[in-house]
PDB file of N, CA and C in Angstrom:
ATOM      1  N   MET A   1       0.834  -1.180   0.000  1.00 51.00           N
ATOM      2  CA  MET A   1       0.000   0.000   0.000  1.00 51.00           C
ATOM      3  C   MET A   1       0.875   1.238   0.000  1.00 51.00           C
ATOM      4  N   THR A   2       0.468   2.208  -0.747  1.00 57.00           N
ATOM      5  CA  THR A   2       1.231   3.450  -0.803  1.00 57.00           C
ATOM      6  C   THR A   2       0.324   4.611  -0.454  1.00 57.00           C
ATOM      7  N   GLY A   3       0.948   5.754  -0.196  1.00 69.00           N
ATOM      8  CA  GLY A   3       0.195   6.965   0.078  1.00 69.00           C
ATOM      9  C   GLY A   3      -0.438   6.971   1.451  1.00 69.00           C
ATOM     10  N   ASN A   4      -1.367   7.898   1.645  1.00 80.00           N
ATOM     11  CA  ASN A   4      -2.025   8.077   2.945  1.00 80.00           C
ATOM     12  C   ASN A   4      -2.795   6.850   3.398  1.00 80.00           C
ATOM     13  N   LYS A   5      -3.398   6.148   2.490  1.00 76.00           N
ATOM     14  CA  LYS A   5      -4.162   4.952   2.883  1.00 76.00           C
ATOM     15  C   LYS A   5      -3.253   3.957   3.588  1.00 76.00           C
ATOM     16  N   GLY A   6      -2.097   3.696   3.038  1.00 77.00           N
ATOM     17  CA  GLY A   6      -1.146   2.773   3.642  1.00 77.00           C
ATOM     18  C   GLY A   6      -0.691   3.229   5.014  1.00 77.00           C
ATOM     19  N   ILE A   7      -0.460   4.500   5.160  1.00 72.00           N
ATOM     20  CA  ILE A   7      -0.044   5.056   6.459  1.00 72.00           C
ATOM     21  C   ILE A   7      -1.111   4.779   7.506  1.00 72.00           C
ATOM     22  N   TRP A   8      -2.364   5.093   7.183  1.00 72.00           N
ATOM     23  CA  TRP A   8      -3.442   4.919   8.162  1.00 72.00           C
ATOM     24  C   TRP A   8      -3.756   3.449   8.413  1.00 72.00           C
ATOM     25  N   GLU A   9      -3.674   2.619   7.390  1.00 77.00           N
ATOM     26  CA  GLU A   9      -3.888   1.191   7.604  1.00 77.00           C
ATOM     27  C   GLU A   9      -2.873   0.646   8.611  1.00 77.00           C
ATOM     28  N   ARG A  10      -1.604   1.025   8.448  1.00 74.00           N
ATOM     29  CA  ARG A  10      -0.571   0.565   9.386  1.00 74.00           C
ATOM     30  C   ARG A  10      -0.816   1.093  10.791  1.00 74.00           C
ATOM     31  N   GLN A  11      -1.186   2.365  10.899  1.00 72.00           N
ATOM     32  CA  GLN A  11      -1.426   2.955  12.220  1.00 72.00           C
ATOM     33  C   GLN A  11      -2.530   2.218  12.969  1.00 72.00           C
ATOM     34  N   TYR A  12      -3.638   1.995  12.303  1.00 69.00           N
ATOM     35  CA  TYR A  12      -4.757   1.308  12.948  1.00 69.00           C
ATOM     36  C   TYR A  12      -4.448  -0.160  13.199  1.00 69.00           C
ATOM     37  N   ASP A  13      -3.719  -0.792  12.291  1.00 70.00           N
ATOM     38  CA  ASP A  13      -3.385  -2.201  12.451  1.00 70.00           C
ATOM     39  C   ASP A  13      -2.435  -2.424  13.632  1.00 70.00           C
ATOM     40  N   GLN A  14      -1.556  -1.470  13.905  1.00 72.00           N
ATOM     41  CA  GLN A  14      -0.565  -1.617  14.969  1.00 72.00           C
ATOM     42  C   GLN A  14      -1.074  -1.166  16.339  1.00 72.00           C
ATOM     43  N   ALA A  15      -2.210  -0.503  16.380  1.00 72.00           N
ATOM     44  CA  ALA A  15      -2.753  -0.029  17.666  1.00 72.00           C
ATOM     45  C   ALA A  15      -3.200  -1.222  18.506  1.00 72.00           C
ATOM     46  N   GLU A  16      -2.832  -1.213  19.782  1.00 72.00           N
ATOM     47  CA  GLU A  16      -3.218  -2.320  20.664  1.00 72.00           C
ATOM     48  C   GLU A  16      -4.718  -2.341  20.926  1.00 72.00           C
ATOM     49  N   ASN A  17      -5.286  -1.218  21.264  1.00 73.00           N
ATOM     50  CA  ASN A  17      -6.729  -1.117  21.484  1.00 73.00           C
ATOM     51  C   ASN A  17      -7.315  -0.163  20.457  1.00 73.00           C
ATOM     52  N   PHE A  18      -7.242   1.102  20.748  1.00 69.00           N
ATOM     53  CA  PHE A  18      -7.737   2.121  19.833  1.00 69.00           C
ATOM     54  C   PHE A  18      -6.608   3.098  19.534  1.00 69.00           C
ATOM     55  N   LEU A  19      -6.539   3.552  18.295  1.00 64.00           N
ATOM     56  CA  LEU A  19      -5.535   4.535  17.932  1.00 64.00           C
ATOM     57  C   LEU A  19      -5.823   5.848  18.657  1.00 64.00           C
ATOM     58  N   TRP A  20      -7.087   6.186  18.735  1.00 67.00           N
ATOM     59  CA  TRP A  20      -7.544   7.374  19.465  1.00 67.00           C
ATOM     60  C   TRP A  20      -8.363   6.857  20.642  1.00 67.00           C
ATOM     61  N   SER A  21      -8.611   7.684  21.587  1.00 67.00           N
ATOM     62  CA  SER A  21      -9.482   7.252  22.684  1.00 67.00           C
ATOM     63  C   SER A  21     -10.914   7.180  22.165  1.00 67.00           C
ATOM     64  N   LEU A  22     -11.800   6.667  22.965  1.00 79.00           N
ATOM     65  CA  LEU A  22     -13.215   6.656  22.575  1.00 79.00           C
ATOM     66  C   LEU A  22     -13.916   7.950  22.968  1.00 79.00           C
ATOM     67  N   ARG A  23     -13.188   8.839  23.599  1.00 86.00           N
ATOM     68  CA  ARG A  23     -13.726  10.134  24.002  1.00 86.00           C
ATOM     69  C   ARG A  23     -13.765  11.060  22.789  1.00 86.00           C
ATOM     70  N   PRO A  24     -14.887  11.744  22.534  1.00 94.00           N
ATOM     71  CA  PRO A  24     -14.965  12.647  21.379  1.00 94.00           C
ATOM     72  C   PRO A  24     -14.050  13.855  21.562  1.00 94.00           C
ATOM     73  N   ILE A  25     -13.745  14.501  20.476  1.00 90.00           N
ATOM     74  CA  ILE A  25     -12.920  15.705  20.505  1.00 90.00           C
ATOM     75  C   ILE A  25     -13.631  16.761  21.360  1.00 90.00           C
ATOM     76  N   GLN A  26     -12.900  17.379  22.275  1.00 95.00           N
ATOM     77  CA  GLN A  26     -13.499  18.314  23.232  1.00 95.00           C
ATOM     78  C   GLN A  26     -14.142  19.523  22.549  1.00 95.00           C
ATOM     79  N   THR A  27     -13.548  20.039  21.499  1.00 95.00           N
ATOM     80  CA  THR A  27     -14.132  21.176  20.787  1.00 95.00           C
ATOM     81  C   THR A  27     -15.504  20.813  20.227  1.00 95.00           C
ATOM     82  N   LEU A  28     -15.635  19.610  19.730  1.00 92.00           N
ATOM     83  CA  LEU A  28     -16.912  19.132  19.221  1.00 92.00           C
ATOM     84  C   LEU A  28     -17.946  19.089  20.349  1.00 92.00           C
ATOM     85  N   VAL A  29     -17.562  18.578  21.497  1.00 95.00           N
ATOM     86  CA  VAL A  29     -18.452  18.522  22.663  1.00 95.00           C
ATOM     87  C   VAL A  29     -18.856  19.934  23.083  1.00 95.00           C
ATOM     88  N   ASP A  30     -17.901  20.850  23.103  1.00 96.00           N
ATOM     89  CA  ASP A  30     -18.168  22.233  23.515  1.00 96.00           C
ATOM     90  C   ASP A  30     -19.191  22.915  22.610  1.00 96.00           C
ATOM     91  N   TYR A  31     -19.114  22.660  21.315  1.00 94.00           N
ATOM     92  CA  TYR A  31     -20.001  23.326  20.365  1.00 94.00           C
ATOM     93  C   TYR A  31     -21.259  22.533  20.030  1.00 94.00           C
ATOM     94  N   SER A  32     -21.353  21.297  20.472  1.00 91.00           N
ATOM     95  CA  SER A  32     -22.495  20.462  20.113  1.00 91.00           C
ATOM     96  C   SER A  32     -23.853  21.025  20.539  1.00 91.00           C
ATOM     97  N   PRO A  33     -23.955  21.805  21.633  1.00 92.00           N
ATOM     98  CA  PRO A  33     -25.274  22.368  21.958  1.00 92.00           C
ATOM     99  C   PRO A  33     -25.826  23.305  20.879  1.00 92.00           C
ATOM    100  N   LEU A  34     -24.965  23.784  19.986  1.00 93.00           N
ATOM    101  CA  LEU A  34     -25.422  24.664  18.904  1.00 93.00           C
ATOM    102  C   LEU A  34     -26.159  23.883  17.817  1.00 93.00           C
ATOM    103  N   VAL A  35     -25.955  22.563  17.776  1.00 88.00           N
ATOM    104  CA  VAL A  35     -26.594  21.712  16.770  1.00 88.00           C
ATOM    105  C   VAL A  35     -27.809  21.067  17.423  1.00 88.00           C
ATOM    106  N   LYS A  36     -28.990  21.490  16.998  1.00 86.00           N
ATOM    107  CA  LYS A  36     -30.220  21.023  17.651  1.00 86.00           C
ATOM    108  C   LYS A  36     -30.778  19.741  17.050  1.00 86.00           C
ATOM    109  N   GLU A  37     -30.690  19.584  15.735  1.00 86.00           N
ATOM    110  CA  GLU A  37     -31.224  18.398  15.083  1.00 86.00           C
ATOM    111  C   GLU A  37     -30.614  18.270  13.701  1.00 86.00           C
ATOM    112  N   GLY A  38     -30.795  17.110  13.096  1.00 89.00           N
ATOM    113  CA  GLY A  38     -30.312  16.903  11.737  1.00 89.00           C
ATOM    114  C   GLY A  38     -29.462  15.672  11.615  1.00 89.00           C
ATOM    115  N   ASN A  39     -28.746  15.622  10.520  1.00 94.00           N
ATOM    116  CA  ASN A  39     -27.873  14.499  10.217  1.00 94.00           C
ATOM    117  C   ASN A  39     -26.424  14.923  10.413  1.00 94.00           C
ATOM    118  N   VAL A  40     -25.580  13.953  10.720  1.00 93.00           N
ATOM    119  CA  VAL A  40     -24.158  14.214  10.905  1.00 93.00           C
ATOM    120  C   VAL A  40     -23.380  13.362   9.924  1.00 93.00           C
ATOM    121  N   LEU A  41     -22.436  13.973   9.221  1.00 95.00           N
ATOM    122  CA  LEU A  41     -21.526  13.272   8.332  1.00 95.00           C
ATOM    123  C   LEU A  41     -20.129  13.402   8.915  1.00 95.00           C
ATOM    124  N   ASP A  42     -19.521  12.289   9.247  1.00 93.00           N
ATOM    125  CA  ASP A  42     -18.188  12.273   9.844  1.00 93.00           C
ATOM    126  C   ASP A  42     -17.194  11.804   8.787  1.00 93.00           C
ATOM    127  N   LEU A  43     -16.438  12.737   8.237  1.00 93.00           N
ATOM    128  CA  LEU A  43     -15.411  12.417   7.248  1.00 93.00           C
ATOM    129  C   LEU A  43     -14.130  12.097   7.995  1.00 93.00           C
ATOM    130  N   GLY A  44     -13.575  10.947   7.755  1.00 88.00           N
ATOM    131  CA  GLY A  44     -12.426  10.495   8.536  1.00 88.00           C
ATOM    132  C   GLY A  44     -12.894   9.948   9.874  1.00 88.00           C
ATOM    133  N   ILE A  45     -13.890   9.092   9.820  1.00 89.00           N
ATOM    134  CA  ILE A  45     -14.575   8.606  11.021  1.00 89.00           C
ATOM    135  C   ILE A  45     -13.661   7.808  11.953  1.00 89.00           C
ATOM    136  N   GLY A  46     -12.616   7.210  11.405  1.00 86.00           N
ATOM    137  CA  GLY A  46     -11.713   6.426  12.246  1.00 86.00           C
ATOM    138  C   GLY A  46     -12.465   5.336  12.982  1.00 86.00           C
ATOM    139  N   GLU A  47     -12.258   5.288  14.283  1.00 85.00           N
ATOM    140  CA  GLU A  47     -12.920   4.270  15.093  1.00 85.00           C
ATOM    141  C   GLU A  47     -14.298   4.718  15.579  1.00 85.00           C
ATOM    142  N   GLY A  48     -14.715   5.907  15.190  1.00 88.00           N
ATOM    143  CA  GLY A  48     -16.082   6.338  15.415  1.00 88.00           C
ATOM    144  C   GLY A  48     -16.362   7.153  16.662  1.00 88.00           C
ATOM    145  N   ARG A  49     -15.345   7.653  17.344  1.00 89.00           N
ATOM    146  CA  ARG A  49     -15.589   8.330  18.616  1.00 89.00           C
ATOM    147  C   ARG A  49     -16.510   9.547  18.496  1.00 89.00           C
ATOM    148  N   ASN A  50     -16.348  10.357  17.466  1.00 94.00           N
ATOM    149  CA  ASN A  50     -17.212  11.527  17.310  1.00 94.00           C
ATOM    150  C   ASN A  50     -18.592  11.134  16.784  1.00 94.00           C
ATOM    151  N   ALA A  51     -18.629  10.143  15.900  1.00 93.00           N
ATOM    152  CA  ALA A  51     -19.908   9.652  15.384  1.00 93.00           C
ATOM    153  C   ALA A  51     -20.740   9.036  16.496  1.00 93.00           C
ATOM    154  N   LEU A  52     -20.098   8.259  17.356  1.00 91.00           N
ATOM    155  CA  LEU A  52     -20.815   7.652  18.481  1.00 91.00           C
ATOM    156  C   LEU A  52     -21.365   8.711  19.431  1.00 91.00           C
ATOM    157  N   TYR A  53     -20.617   9.762  19.623  1.00 94.00           N
ATOM    158  CA  TYR A  53     -21.080  10.853  20.489  1.00 94.00           C
ATOM    159  C   TYR A  53     -22.400  11.419  19.960  1.00 94.00           C
ATOM    160  N   PHE A  54     -22.436  11.726  18.667  1.00 94.00           N
ATOM    161  CA  PHE A  54     -23.660  12.276  18.089  1.00 94.00           C
ATOM    162  C   PHE A  54     -24.780  11.246  18.014  1.00 94.00           C
ATOM    163  N   ALA A  55     -24.443  10.006  17.710  1.00 94.00           N
ATOM    164  CA  ALA A  55     -25.472   8.961  17.666  1.00 94.00           C
ATOM    165  C   ALA A  55     -26.130   8.802  19.036  1.00 94.00           C
ATOM    166  N   ASN A  56     -25.340   8.879  20.089  1.00 93.00           N
ATOM    167  CA  ASN A  56     -25.892   8.775  21.445  1.00 93.00           C
ATOM    168  C   ASN A  56     -26.748   9.975  21.823  1.00 93.00           C
ATOM    169  N   LYS A  57     -26.606  11.079  21.096  1.00 93.00           N
ATOM    170  CA  LYS A  57     -27.443  12.255  21.318  1.00 93.00           C
ATOM    171  C   LYS A  57     -28.685  12.230  20.422  1.00 93.00           C
ATOM    172  N   GLY A  58     -28.864  11.131  19.654  1.00 94.00           N
ATOM    173  CA  GLY A  58     -30.067  10.965  18.849  1.00 94.00           C
ATOM    174  C   GLY A  58     -29.953  11.389  17.397  1.00 94.00           C
ATOM    175  N   PHE A  59     -28.769  11.723  16.929  1.00 94.00           N
ATOM    176  CA  PHE A  59     -28.589  12.143  15.545  1.00 94.00           C
ATOM    177  C   PHE A  59     -28.443  10.920  14.640  1.00 94.00           C
ATOM    178  N   GLU A  60     -28.847  11.075  13.391  1.00 95.00           N
ATOM    179  CA  GLU A  60     -28.558  10.088  12.350  1.00 95.00           C
ATOM    180  C   GLU A  60     -27.138  10.383  11.887  1.00 95.00           C
ATOM    181  N   VAL A  61     -26.280   9.375  11.921  1.00 94.00           N
ATOM    182  CA  VAL A  61     -24.864   9.583  11.626  1.00 94.00           C
ATOM    183  C   VAL A  61     -24.414   8.673  10.494  1.00 94.00           C
ATOM    184  N   ALA A  62     -23.628   9.231   9.576  1.00 95.00           N
ATOM    185  CA  ALA A  62     -22.964   8.463   8.522  1.00 95.00           C
ATOM    186  C   ALA A  62     -21.499   8.870   8.533  1.00 95.00           C
ATOM    187  N   GLY A  63     -20.644   7.957   8.162  1.00 93.00           N
ATOM    188  CA  GLY A  63     -19.227   8.283   8.148  1.00 93.00           C
ATOM    189  C   GLY A  63     -18.465   7.472   7.130  1.00 93.00           C
ATOM    190  N   ILE A  64     -17.279   7.954   6.828  1.00 91.00           N
ATOM    191  CA  ILE A  64     -16.398   7.298   5.868  1.00 91.00           C
ATOM    192  C   ILE A  64     -14.970   7.505   6.332  1.00 91.00           C
ATOM    193  N   ASP A  65     -14.123   6.545   5.993  1.00 88.00           N
ATOM    194  CA  ASP A  65     -12.708   6.672   6.325  1.00 88.00           C
ATOM    195  C   ASP A  65     -11.892   5.987   5.243  1.00 88.00           C
ATOM    196  N   ILE A  66     -10.689   6.468   5.019  1.00 83.00           N
ATOM    197  CA  ILE A  66      -9.781   5.876   4.039  1.00 83.00           C
ATOM    198  C   ILE A  66      -9.295   4.500   4.484  1.00 83.00           C
ATOM    199  N   SER A  67      -9.321   4.270   5.797  1.00 82.00           N
ATOM    200  CA  SER A  67      -8.805   3.032   6.363  1.00 82.00           C
ATOM    201  C   SER A  67      -9.922   2.034   6.675  1.00 82.00           C
ATOM    202  N   GLU A  68      -9.929   0.928   5.947  1.00 79.00           N
ATOM    203  CA  GLU A  68     -10.893  -0.128   6.242  1.00 79.00           C
ATOM    204  C   GLU A  68     -10.624  -0.739   7.623  1.00 79.00           C
ATOM    205  N   THR A  69      -9.350  -0.773   8.013  1.00 77.00           N
ATOM    206  CA  THR A  69      -8.985  -1.310   9.320  1.00 77.00           C
ATOM    207  C   THR A  69      -9.616  -0.498  10.440  1.00 77.00           C
ATOM    208  N   ALA A  70      -9.661   0.806  10.282  1.00 75.00           N
ATOM    209  CA  ALA A  70     -10.300   1.662  11.293  1.00 75.00           C
ATOM    210  C   ALA A  70     -11.774   1.343  11.412  1.00 75.00           C
ATOM    211  N   ILE A  71     -12.443   1.195  10.302  1.00 76.00           N
ATOM    212  CA  ILE A  71     -13.876   0.903  10.311  1.00 76.00           C
ATOM    213  C   ILE A  71     -14.125  -0.455  10.957  1.00 76.00           C
ATOM    214  N   ILE A  72     -13.332  -1.449  10.595  1.00 73.00           N
ATOM    215  CA  ILE A  72     -13.503  -2.786  11.169  1.00 73.00           C
ATOM    216  C   ILE A  72     -13.247  -2.780  12.669  1.00 73.00           C
ATOM    217  N   SER A  73     -12.242  -2.049  13.108  1.00 72.00           N
ATOM    218  CA  SER A  73     -11.902  -2.026  14.542  1.00 72.00           C
ATOM    219  C   SER A  73     -12.964  -1.317  15.357  1.00 72.00           C
ATOM    220  N   ALA A  74     -13.799  -0.528  14.716  1.00 63.00           N
ATOM    221  CA  ALA A  74     -14.851   0.184  15.434  1.00 63.00           C
ATOM    222  C   ALA A  74     -15.985  -0.743  15.845  1.00 63.00           C
ATOM    223  N   HIS A  75     -16.062  -1.913  15.274  1.00 60.00           N
ATOM    224  CA  HIS A  75     -17.156  -2.837  15.595  1.00 60.00           C
ATOM    225  C   HIS A  75     -16.900  -3.561  16.856  1.00 60.00           C
TER     226      HIS A  75
END
C-alpha cells in the first residue's frame, strides 16, 4: 500500500486497542449544543468516537474513512 491509505492502515493495524481514545474531541463537545437536530456526516470517522457521540445524542450519523482497518476495529 502506498500513500495516505497505507499510512493509516498501518497505524490502525498496529494499535493495541484504539488509535484514538473513545472520548470525542473536546471542541466538538463544547459546540455540540449549537446543533439542535439533523444528520451528521463524519469524514475520517476512524474508530467512530465523534460519530458515536452524536449517535448517542439521537442524531442520524454516517461516516467514511480511508482506512478499512479503522472501520472494522470500530465494531
